[in-house]
Short mmCIF file of C-alpha atoms in Angstrom, two decimals:
data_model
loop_
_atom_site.label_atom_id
_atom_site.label_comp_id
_atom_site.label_asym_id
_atom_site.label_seq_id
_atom_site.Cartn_x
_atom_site.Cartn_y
_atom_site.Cartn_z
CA UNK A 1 93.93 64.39 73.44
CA UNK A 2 97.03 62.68 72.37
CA UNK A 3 99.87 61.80 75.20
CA UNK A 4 103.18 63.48 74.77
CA UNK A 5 106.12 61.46 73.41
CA UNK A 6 107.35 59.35 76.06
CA UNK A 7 110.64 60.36 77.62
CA UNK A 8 113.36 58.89 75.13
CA UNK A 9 111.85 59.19 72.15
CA UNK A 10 112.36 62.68 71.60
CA UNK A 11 116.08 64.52 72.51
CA UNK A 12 116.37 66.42 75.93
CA UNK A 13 116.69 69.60 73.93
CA UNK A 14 113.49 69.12 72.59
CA UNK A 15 111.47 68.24 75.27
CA UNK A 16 111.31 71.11 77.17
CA UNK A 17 109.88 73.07 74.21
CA UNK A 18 106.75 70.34 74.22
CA UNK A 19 105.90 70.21 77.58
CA UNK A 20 106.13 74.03 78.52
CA UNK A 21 105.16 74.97 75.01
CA UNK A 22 102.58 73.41 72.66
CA UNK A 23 101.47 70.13 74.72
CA UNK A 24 101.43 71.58 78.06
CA UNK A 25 99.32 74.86 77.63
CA UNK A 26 96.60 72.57 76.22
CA UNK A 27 96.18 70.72 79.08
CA UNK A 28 93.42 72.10 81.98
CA UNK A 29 94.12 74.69 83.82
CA UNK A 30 95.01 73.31 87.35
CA UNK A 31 95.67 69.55 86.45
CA UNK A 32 98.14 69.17 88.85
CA UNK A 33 96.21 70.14 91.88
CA UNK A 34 94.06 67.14 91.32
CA UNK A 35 97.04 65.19 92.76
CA UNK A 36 97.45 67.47 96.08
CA UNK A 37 95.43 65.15 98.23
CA UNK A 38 97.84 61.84 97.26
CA UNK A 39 101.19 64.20 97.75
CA UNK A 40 99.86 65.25 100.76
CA UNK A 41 99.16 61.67 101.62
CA UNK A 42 102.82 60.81 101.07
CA UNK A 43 104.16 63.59 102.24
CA UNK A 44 102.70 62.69 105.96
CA UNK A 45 104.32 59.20 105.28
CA UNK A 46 108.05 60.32 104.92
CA UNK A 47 107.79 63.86 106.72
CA UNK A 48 104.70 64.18 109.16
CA UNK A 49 106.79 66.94 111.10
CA UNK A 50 105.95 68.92 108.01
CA UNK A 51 102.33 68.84 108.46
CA UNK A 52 102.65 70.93 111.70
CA UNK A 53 103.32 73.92 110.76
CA UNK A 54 99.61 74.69 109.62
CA UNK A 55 100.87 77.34 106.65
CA UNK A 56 103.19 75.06 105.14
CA UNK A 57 101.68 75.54 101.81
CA UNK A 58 102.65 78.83 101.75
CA UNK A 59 106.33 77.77 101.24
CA UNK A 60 105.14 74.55 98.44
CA UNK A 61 105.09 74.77 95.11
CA UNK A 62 103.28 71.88 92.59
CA UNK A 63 105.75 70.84 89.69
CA UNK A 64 103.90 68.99 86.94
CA UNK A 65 105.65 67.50 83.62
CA UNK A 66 108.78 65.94 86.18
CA UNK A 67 110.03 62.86 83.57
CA UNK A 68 110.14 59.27 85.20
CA UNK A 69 114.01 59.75 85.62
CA UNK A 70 113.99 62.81 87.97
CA UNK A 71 113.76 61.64 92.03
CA UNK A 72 113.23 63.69 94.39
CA UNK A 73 116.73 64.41 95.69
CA UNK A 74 117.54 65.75 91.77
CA UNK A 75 114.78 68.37 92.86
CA UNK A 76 116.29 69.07 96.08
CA UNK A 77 120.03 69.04 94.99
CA UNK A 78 118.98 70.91 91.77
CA UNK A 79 116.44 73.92 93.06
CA UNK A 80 117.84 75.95 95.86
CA UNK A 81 116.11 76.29 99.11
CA UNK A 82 113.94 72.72 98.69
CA UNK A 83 113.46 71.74 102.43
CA UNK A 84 111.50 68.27 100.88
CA UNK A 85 110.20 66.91 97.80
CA UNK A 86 107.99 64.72 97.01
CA UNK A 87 106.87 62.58 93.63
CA UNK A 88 103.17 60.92 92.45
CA UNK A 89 102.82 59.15 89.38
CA UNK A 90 100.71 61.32 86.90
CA UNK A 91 98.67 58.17 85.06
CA UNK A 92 96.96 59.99 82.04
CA UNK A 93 100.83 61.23 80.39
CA UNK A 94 103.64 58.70 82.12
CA UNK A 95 105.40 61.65 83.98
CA UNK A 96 105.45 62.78 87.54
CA UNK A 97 103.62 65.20 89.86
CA UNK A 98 105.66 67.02 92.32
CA UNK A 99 105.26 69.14 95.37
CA UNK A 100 108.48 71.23 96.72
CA UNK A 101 108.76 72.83 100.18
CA UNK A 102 110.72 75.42 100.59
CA UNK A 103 112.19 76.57 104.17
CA UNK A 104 110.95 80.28 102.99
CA UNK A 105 108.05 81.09 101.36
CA UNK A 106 111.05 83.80 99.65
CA UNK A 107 112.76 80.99 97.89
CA UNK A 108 109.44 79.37 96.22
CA UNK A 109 108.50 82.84 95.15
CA UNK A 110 111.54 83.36 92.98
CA UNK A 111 111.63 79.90 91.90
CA UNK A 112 108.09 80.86 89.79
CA UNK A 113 109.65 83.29 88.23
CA UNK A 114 112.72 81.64 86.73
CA UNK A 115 113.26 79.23 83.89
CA UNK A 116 113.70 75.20 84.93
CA UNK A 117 116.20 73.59 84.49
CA UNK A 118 115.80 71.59 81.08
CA UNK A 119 114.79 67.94 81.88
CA UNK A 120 113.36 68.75 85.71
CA UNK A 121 110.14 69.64 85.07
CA UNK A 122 107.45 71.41 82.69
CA UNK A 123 105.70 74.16 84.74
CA UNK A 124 105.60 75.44 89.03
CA UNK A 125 102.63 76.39 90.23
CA UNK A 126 102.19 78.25 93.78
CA UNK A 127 99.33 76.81 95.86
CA UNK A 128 96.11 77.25 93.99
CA UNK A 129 93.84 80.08 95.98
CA UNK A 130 96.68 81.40 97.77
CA UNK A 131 96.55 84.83 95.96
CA UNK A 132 93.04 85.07 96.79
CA UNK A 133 93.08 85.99 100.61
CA UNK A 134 94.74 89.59 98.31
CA UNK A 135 91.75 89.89 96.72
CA UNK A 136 89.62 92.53 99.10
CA UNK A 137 93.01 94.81 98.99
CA UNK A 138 93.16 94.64 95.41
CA UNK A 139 89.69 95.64 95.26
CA UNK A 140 90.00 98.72 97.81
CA UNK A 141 92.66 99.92 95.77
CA UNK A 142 90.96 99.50 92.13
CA UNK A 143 87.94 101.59 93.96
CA UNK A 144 90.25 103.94 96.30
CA UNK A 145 92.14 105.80 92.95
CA UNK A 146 93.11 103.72 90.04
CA UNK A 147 89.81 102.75 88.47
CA UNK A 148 86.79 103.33 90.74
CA UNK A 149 84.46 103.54 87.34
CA UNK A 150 85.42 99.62 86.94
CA UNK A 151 82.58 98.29 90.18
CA UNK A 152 80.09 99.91 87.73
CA UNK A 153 80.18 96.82 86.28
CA UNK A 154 79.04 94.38 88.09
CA UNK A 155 80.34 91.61 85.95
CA UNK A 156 83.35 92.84 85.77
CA UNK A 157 85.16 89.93 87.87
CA UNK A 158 84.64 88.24 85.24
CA UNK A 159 86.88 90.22 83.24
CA UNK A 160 89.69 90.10 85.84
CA UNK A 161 92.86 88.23 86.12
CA UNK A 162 94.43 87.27 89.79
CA UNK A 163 98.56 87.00 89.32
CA UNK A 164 100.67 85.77 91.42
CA UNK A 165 104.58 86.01 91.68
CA UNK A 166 104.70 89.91 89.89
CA UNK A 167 108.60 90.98 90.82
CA UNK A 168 109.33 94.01 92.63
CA UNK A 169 110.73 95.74 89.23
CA UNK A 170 107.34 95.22 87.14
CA UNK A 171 104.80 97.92 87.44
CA UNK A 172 101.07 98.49 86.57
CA UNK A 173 102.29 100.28 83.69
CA UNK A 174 104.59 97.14 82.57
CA UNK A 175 101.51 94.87 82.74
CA UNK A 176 99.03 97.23 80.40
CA UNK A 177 101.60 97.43 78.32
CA UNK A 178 102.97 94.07 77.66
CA UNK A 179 99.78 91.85 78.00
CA UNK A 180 96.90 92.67 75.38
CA UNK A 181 93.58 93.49 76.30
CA UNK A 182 94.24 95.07 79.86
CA UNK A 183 92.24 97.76 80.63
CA UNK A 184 93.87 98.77 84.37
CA UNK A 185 95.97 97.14 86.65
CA UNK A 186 96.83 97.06 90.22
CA UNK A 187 99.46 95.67 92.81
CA UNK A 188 99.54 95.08 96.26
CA UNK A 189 102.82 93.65 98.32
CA UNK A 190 102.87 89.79 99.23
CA UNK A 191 104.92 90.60 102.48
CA UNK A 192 105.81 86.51 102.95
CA UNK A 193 107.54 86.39 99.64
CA UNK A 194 108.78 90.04 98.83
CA UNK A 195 107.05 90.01 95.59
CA UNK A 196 103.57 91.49 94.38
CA UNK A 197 99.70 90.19 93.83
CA UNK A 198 98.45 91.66 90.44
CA UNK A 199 94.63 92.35 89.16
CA UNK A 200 94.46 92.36 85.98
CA UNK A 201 91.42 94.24 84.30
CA UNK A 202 90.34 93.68 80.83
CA UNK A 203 88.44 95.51 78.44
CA UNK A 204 86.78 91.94 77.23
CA UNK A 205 86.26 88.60 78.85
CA UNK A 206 87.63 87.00 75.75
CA UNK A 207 90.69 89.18 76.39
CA UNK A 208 91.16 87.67 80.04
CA UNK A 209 90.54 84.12 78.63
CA UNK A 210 93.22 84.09 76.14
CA UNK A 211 95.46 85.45 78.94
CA UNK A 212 94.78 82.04 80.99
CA UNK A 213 96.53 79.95 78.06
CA UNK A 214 99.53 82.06 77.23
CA UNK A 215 102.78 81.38 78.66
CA UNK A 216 103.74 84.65 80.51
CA UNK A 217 106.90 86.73 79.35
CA UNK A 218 109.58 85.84 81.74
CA UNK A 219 109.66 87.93 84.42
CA UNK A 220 106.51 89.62 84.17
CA UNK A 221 104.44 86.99 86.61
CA UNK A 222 104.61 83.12 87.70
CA UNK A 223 101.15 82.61 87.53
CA UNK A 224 97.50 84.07 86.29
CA UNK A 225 94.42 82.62 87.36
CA UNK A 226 90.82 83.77 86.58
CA UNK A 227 89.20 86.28 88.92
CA UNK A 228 85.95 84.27 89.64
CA UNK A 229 87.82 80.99 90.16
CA UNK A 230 85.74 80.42 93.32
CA UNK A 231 81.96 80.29 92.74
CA UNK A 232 80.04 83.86 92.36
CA UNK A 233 78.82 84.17 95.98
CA UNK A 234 82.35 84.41 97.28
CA UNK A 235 83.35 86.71 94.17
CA UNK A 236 80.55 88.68 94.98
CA UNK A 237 81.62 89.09 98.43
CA UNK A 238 85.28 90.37 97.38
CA UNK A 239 83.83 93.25 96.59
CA UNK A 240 81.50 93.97 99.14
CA UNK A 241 84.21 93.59 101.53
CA UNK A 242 86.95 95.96 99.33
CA UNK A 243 84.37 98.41 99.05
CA UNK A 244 83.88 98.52 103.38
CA UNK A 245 88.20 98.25 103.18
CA UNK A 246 88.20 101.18 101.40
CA UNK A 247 86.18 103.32 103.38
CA UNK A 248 88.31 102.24 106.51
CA UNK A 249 91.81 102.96 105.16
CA UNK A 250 90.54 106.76 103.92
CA UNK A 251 92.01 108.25 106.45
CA UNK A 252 95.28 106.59 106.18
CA UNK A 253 95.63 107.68 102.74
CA UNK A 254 94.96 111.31 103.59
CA UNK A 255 98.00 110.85 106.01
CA UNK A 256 100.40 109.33 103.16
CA UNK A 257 99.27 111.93 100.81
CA UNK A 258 99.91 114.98 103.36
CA UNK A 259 103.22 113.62 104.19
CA UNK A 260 104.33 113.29 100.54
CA UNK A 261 106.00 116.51 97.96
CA UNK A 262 103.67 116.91 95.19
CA UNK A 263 106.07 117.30 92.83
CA UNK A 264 106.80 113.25 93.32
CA UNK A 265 103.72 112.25 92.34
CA UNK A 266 103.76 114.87 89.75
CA UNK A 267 106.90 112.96 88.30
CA UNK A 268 105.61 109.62 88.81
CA UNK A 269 104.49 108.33 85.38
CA UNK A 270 104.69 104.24 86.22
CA UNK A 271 101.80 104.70 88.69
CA UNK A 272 104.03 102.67 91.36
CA UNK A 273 105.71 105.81 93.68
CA UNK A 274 103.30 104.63 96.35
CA UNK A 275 105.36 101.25 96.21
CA UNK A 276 108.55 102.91 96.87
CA UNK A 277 107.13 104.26 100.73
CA UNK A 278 107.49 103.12 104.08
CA UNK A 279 104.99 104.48 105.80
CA UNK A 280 105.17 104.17 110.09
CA UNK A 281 102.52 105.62 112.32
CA UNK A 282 102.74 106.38 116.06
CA UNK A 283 101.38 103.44 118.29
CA UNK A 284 102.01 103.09 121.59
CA UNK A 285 105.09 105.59 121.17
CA UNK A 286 105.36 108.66 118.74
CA UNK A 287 107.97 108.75 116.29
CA UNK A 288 111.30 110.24 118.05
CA UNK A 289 114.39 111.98 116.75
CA UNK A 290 112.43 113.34 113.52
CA UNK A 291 114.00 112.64 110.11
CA UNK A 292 117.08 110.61 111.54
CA UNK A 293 114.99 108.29 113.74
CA UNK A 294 113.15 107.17 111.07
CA UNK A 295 115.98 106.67 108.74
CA UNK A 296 117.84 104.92 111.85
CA UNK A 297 115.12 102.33 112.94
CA UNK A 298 114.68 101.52 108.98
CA UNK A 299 118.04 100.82 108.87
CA UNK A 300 118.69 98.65 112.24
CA UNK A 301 114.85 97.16 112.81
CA UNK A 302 112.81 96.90 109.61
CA UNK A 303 116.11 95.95 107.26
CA UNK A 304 115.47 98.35 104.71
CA UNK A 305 118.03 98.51 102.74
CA UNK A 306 118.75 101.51 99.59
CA UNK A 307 119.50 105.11 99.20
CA UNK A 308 116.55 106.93 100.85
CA UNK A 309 115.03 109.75 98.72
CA UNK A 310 113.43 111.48 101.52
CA UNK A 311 112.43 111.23 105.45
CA UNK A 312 109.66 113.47 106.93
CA UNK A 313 108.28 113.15 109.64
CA UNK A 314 104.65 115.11 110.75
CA UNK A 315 105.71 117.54 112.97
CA UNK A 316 102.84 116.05 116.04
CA UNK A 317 105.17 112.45 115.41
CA UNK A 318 102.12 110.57 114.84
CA UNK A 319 103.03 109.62 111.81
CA UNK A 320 106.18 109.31 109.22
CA UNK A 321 107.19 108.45 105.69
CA UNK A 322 110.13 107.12 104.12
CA UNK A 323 110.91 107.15 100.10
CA UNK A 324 113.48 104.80 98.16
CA UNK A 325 114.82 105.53 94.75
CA UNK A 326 113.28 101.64 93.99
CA UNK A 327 110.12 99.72 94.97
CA UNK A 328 113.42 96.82 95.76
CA UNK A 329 114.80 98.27 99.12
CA UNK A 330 110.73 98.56 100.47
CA UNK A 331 109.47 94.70 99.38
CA UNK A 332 110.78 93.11 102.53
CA UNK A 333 109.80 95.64 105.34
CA UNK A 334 106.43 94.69 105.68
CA UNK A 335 108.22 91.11 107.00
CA UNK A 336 109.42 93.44 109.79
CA UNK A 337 106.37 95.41 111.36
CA UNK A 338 105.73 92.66 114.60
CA UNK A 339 109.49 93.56 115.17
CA UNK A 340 108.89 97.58 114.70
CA UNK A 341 105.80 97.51 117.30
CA UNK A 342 107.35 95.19 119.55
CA UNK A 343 110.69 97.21 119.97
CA UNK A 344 109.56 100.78 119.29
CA UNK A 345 105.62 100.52 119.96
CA UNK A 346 105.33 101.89 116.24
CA UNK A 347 102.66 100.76 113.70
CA UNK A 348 103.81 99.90 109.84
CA UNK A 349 100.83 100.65 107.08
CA UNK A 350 101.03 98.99 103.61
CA UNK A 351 101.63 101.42 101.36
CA UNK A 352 101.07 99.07 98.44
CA UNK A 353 97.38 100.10 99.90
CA UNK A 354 97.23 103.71 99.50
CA UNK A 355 98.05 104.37 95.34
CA UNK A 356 98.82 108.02 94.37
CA UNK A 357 97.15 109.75 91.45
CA UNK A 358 98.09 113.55 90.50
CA UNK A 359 96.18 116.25 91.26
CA UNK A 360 95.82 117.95 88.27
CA UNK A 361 95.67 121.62 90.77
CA UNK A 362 99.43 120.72 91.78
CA UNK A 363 101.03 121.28 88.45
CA UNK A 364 99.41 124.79 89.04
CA UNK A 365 100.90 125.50 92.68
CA UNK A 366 104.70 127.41 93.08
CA UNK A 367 107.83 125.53 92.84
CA UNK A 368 108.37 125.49 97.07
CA UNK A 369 104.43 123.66 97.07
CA UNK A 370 105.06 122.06 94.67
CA UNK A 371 108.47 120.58 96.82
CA UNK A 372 107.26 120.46 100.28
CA UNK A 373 104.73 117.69 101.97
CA UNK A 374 101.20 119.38 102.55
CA UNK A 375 101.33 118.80 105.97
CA UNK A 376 104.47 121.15 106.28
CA UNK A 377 102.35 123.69 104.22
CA UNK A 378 99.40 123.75 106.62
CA UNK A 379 101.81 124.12 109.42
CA UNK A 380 101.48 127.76 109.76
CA UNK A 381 103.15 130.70 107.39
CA UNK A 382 106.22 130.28 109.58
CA UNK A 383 107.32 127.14 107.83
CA UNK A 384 109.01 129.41 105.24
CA UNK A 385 111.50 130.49 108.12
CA UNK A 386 112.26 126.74 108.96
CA UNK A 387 112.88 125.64 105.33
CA UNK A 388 116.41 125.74 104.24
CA UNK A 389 117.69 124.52 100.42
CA UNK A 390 120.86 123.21 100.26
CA UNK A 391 123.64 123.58 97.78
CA UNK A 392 127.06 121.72 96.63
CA UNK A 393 125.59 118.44 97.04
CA UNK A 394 125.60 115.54 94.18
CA UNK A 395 121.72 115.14 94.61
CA UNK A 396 122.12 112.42 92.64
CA UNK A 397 124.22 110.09 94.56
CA UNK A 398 123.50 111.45 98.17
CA UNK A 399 121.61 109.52 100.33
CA UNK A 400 118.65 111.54 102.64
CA UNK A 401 119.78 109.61 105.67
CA UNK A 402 123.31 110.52 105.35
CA UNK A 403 122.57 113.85 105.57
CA UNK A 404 119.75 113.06 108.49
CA UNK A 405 122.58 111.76 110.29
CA UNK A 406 124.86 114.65 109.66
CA UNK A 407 122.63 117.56 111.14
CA UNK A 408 121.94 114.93 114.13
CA UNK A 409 125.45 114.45 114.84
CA UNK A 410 127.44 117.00 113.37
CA UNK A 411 125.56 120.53 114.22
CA UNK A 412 124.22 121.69 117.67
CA UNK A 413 120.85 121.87 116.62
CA UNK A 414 118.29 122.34 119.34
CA UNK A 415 115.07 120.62 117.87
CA UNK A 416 115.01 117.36 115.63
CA UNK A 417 114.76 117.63 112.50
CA UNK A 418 111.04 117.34 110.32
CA UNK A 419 112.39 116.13 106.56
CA UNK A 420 114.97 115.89 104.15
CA UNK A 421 113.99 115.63 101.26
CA UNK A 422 116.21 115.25 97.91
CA UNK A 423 114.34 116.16 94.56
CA UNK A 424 117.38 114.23 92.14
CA UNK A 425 115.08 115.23 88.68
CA UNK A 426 115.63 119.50 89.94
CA UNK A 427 118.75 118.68 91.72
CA UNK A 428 117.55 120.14 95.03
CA UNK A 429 117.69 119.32 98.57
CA UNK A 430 115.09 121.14 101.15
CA UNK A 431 115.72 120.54 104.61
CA UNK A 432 112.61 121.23 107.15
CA UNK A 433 114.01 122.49 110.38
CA UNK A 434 112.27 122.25 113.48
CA UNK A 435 112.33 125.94 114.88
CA UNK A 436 113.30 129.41 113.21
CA UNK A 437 116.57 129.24 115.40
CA UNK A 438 117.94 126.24 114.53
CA UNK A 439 117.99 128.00 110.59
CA UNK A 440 119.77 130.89 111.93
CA UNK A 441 122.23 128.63 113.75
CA UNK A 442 123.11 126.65 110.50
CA UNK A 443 123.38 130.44 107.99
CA UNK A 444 125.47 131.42 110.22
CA UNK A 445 127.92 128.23 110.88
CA UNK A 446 131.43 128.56 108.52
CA UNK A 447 131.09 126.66 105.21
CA UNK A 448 134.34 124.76 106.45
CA UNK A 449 132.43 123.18 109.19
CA UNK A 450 128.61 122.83 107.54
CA UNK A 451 127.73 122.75 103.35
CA UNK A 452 126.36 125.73 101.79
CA UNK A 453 122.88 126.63 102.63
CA UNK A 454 120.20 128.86 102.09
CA UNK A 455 117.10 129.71 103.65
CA UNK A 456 114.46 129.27 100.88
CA UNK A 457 112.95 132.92 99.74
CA UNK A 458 110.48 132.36 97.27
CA UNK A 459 110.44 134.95 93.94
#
């Protein structure tokens, strides 16, 4: 293979357009990694205190194409949040191979996903491998609901994709639609970096190969790499161990599912509703204050951030639920959950675990089933005298924890309150009370001093 142009002989407009383009995607996949062991090598030379920290590479990316005039403080000064950088002559093309560390593993995450600066480098690369240790998830969930028929195969690693770097606004719709050849797709949360692990599925292995070589649309992913990278024995145990994953976390999803409306997973046609959910289960501690505790340690513990949808909360407090209006405001929590047990003795479950398919029965069931979590539903038949629906609300701006707040703090309601739950698409808001009396108590309050409300008869 013929070396690129040396730098100079070809104008700094240009050269970018080589090296990321044409040139670079012919060169082997994962070049650059077969310089790790001498950056390492320097790296304990000029920064040993680096080395500590034993998941360092978590926070590195590898730079390859760097031209000979680039140094390493140009990286630093140039690429925001660069704790150090280091440089290793690449020998075979006359430019550089560079590793960054960033002080977050945040900051090299979003760096993947933008374009370089022209001149700086050719391509970033996250730590080779890294998205692996997401593998067994993304296998549970493939079997759990999206695509169990795909472990029929039992090839069909080798028809599978492993992305890394997937932003927060791409769905498993986006992906089938914009890359050709995909069959299914799933994403799990990469708490460290606030972004998302993809597995791609394709229909052919051919399909999957040509993948490897493209350069991906910007902002879809930073980084694709074959499914069966590592040798078959540990592919083959990926799924062994998915499969036993999947069997474990059954029960959890059972809990998300009976704590969810219907009617939102009814509406939910990017297959990615599950990603907007918070999901907190009772640990050493049930969940307290109902619908506004939940919205209230969100807020001031986990750092959530985003108008809440909905807050419901089982009515034995073993377990809760919180929905955003975007996957955004939910990428971060996960960061959170040693802080959540530690000060409330709750648990946090990944609900980038526990995907949500329709049942087709739903569309079937009455508009209040259709509105109201099943758990509410299998309460008793007295849940119809604790359901209220309010009215003269802008359902599309208000915010569930506003209103949480506002029947904590502005009513004399005896017991907490269960949910609140705003449906923006029918322009409702149903409110699950926790007794029969505190309804009565808000019908009867003066509409100067409480919104219009309405205890929910069904025709």
């Amino acid at each position: 293979m013929a070396r690129p142009p040396p730098a100079g002989a070809i104008s700094a407009r240009a050269r970018p357009v080589i090296l990321s383009g044409l040139w670079h995607s012919r060169q082997r996949k994962g070049r650059a990694f077969s310089s790790t062991r001498d950056l390492i090598a320097v790296l304990n030379t000029v920064a040993p205190q680096v080395l500590e920290d034993p998941h360092f590479l978590e926070r590195c990316l590898l730079l390859d194409g760097v031209p000979a005039s680039v140094s390493p403080c140009d990286l630093i000064q140039s690429i925001l949040g660069v704790q150090m950088a280091v440089l290793v002559r690449d020998s075979q093309t006359g430019f550089r191979i560079g590793l960054l560390i960033f002080i977050d593993a945040i900051d090299s995450a979003a760096v993947t996903i933008q374009t370089p600066r022209e001149g700086l480098y050719a391509t970033c690369t996250p730590r080779k491998g890294r998205a692996f240790s997401y593998m067994r998830d993304l296998i549970a969930v493939l079997m759990n609901t999206v695509a169990p028929q795909v472990l029929e195969d039992p090839h069909f690693l080798e028809r599978c994709l492993l992305l890394d770097g997937v932003p927060a606004s791409v769905s498993p719709c986006d992906l089938i639609q914009s890359i050709l050849g995909v069959q299914t797709a799933v994403l799990v949360r990469d708490s460290q970096t606030g972004f998302r692990i993809g597995l791609l599925v394709f229909f052919d292995a051919i399909d999957s190969a040509a993948a490897t070589i493209q350069t991906p649309r910007e902002g879809l992913y930073a980084t694709c790499t074959p499914a069966t990278w590592h040798d078959e024995e540990v592919s083959r145990s990926y799924i062994l161990d998915g499969v036993a994953d999947e069997f474990v976390r059954r029960c959890t999803a059972r809990m998300l599912r009976s704590l969810l409306p219907s009617q939102y997973i009814l509406a939910d046609e990017d297959g990615e509703f599950h990603l907007r959910c918070v999901l907190i289960g009772a640990g050493r501690s049930p969940i307290s204050e109902g619908a506004y505790g939940l919205c209230d340690l969100a807020w001031k513990v986990l750092f959530a951030r985003g108008y809440v949808v909905a807050a419901i909360v089982h009515r034995d407090r073993q377990a809760g639920v919180l929905v955003y209006d975007d996957t955004e405001s939910t990428e971060l929590v996960a960061r959170r959950a040693p802080h959540l047990l530690k000060k409330r003795g709750l648990q946090l479950f990944d609900s980038s675990l526990f995907p949500l398919l329709a049942d087709p029965a739903d569309r079937d069931a009455t508009l209040l089933r259709r509105l109201l979590p099943q758990c509410v539903i299998d309460d008793d038949e007295s849940y119809r005298r604790r359901v209220l629906l309010f009215t003269g609300l802008d359902t599309q701006k208000l915010d569930a924890a506003d209103l949480a707040h506002f029947l904590r703090f502005e009513t004399d309601l005896v017991h907490t309150v269960e949910a609140v739950i705003i449906h923006r698409s029918e322009g409702l808001i149903v409110v699950v009370l926790g007794s029969s009396e505190d309804t009565m108590y808000l019908l009867q309050t003066p509409e100067e001093t409480c919104m219009d409300t309405f205890l929910w008869t069904e025709t």
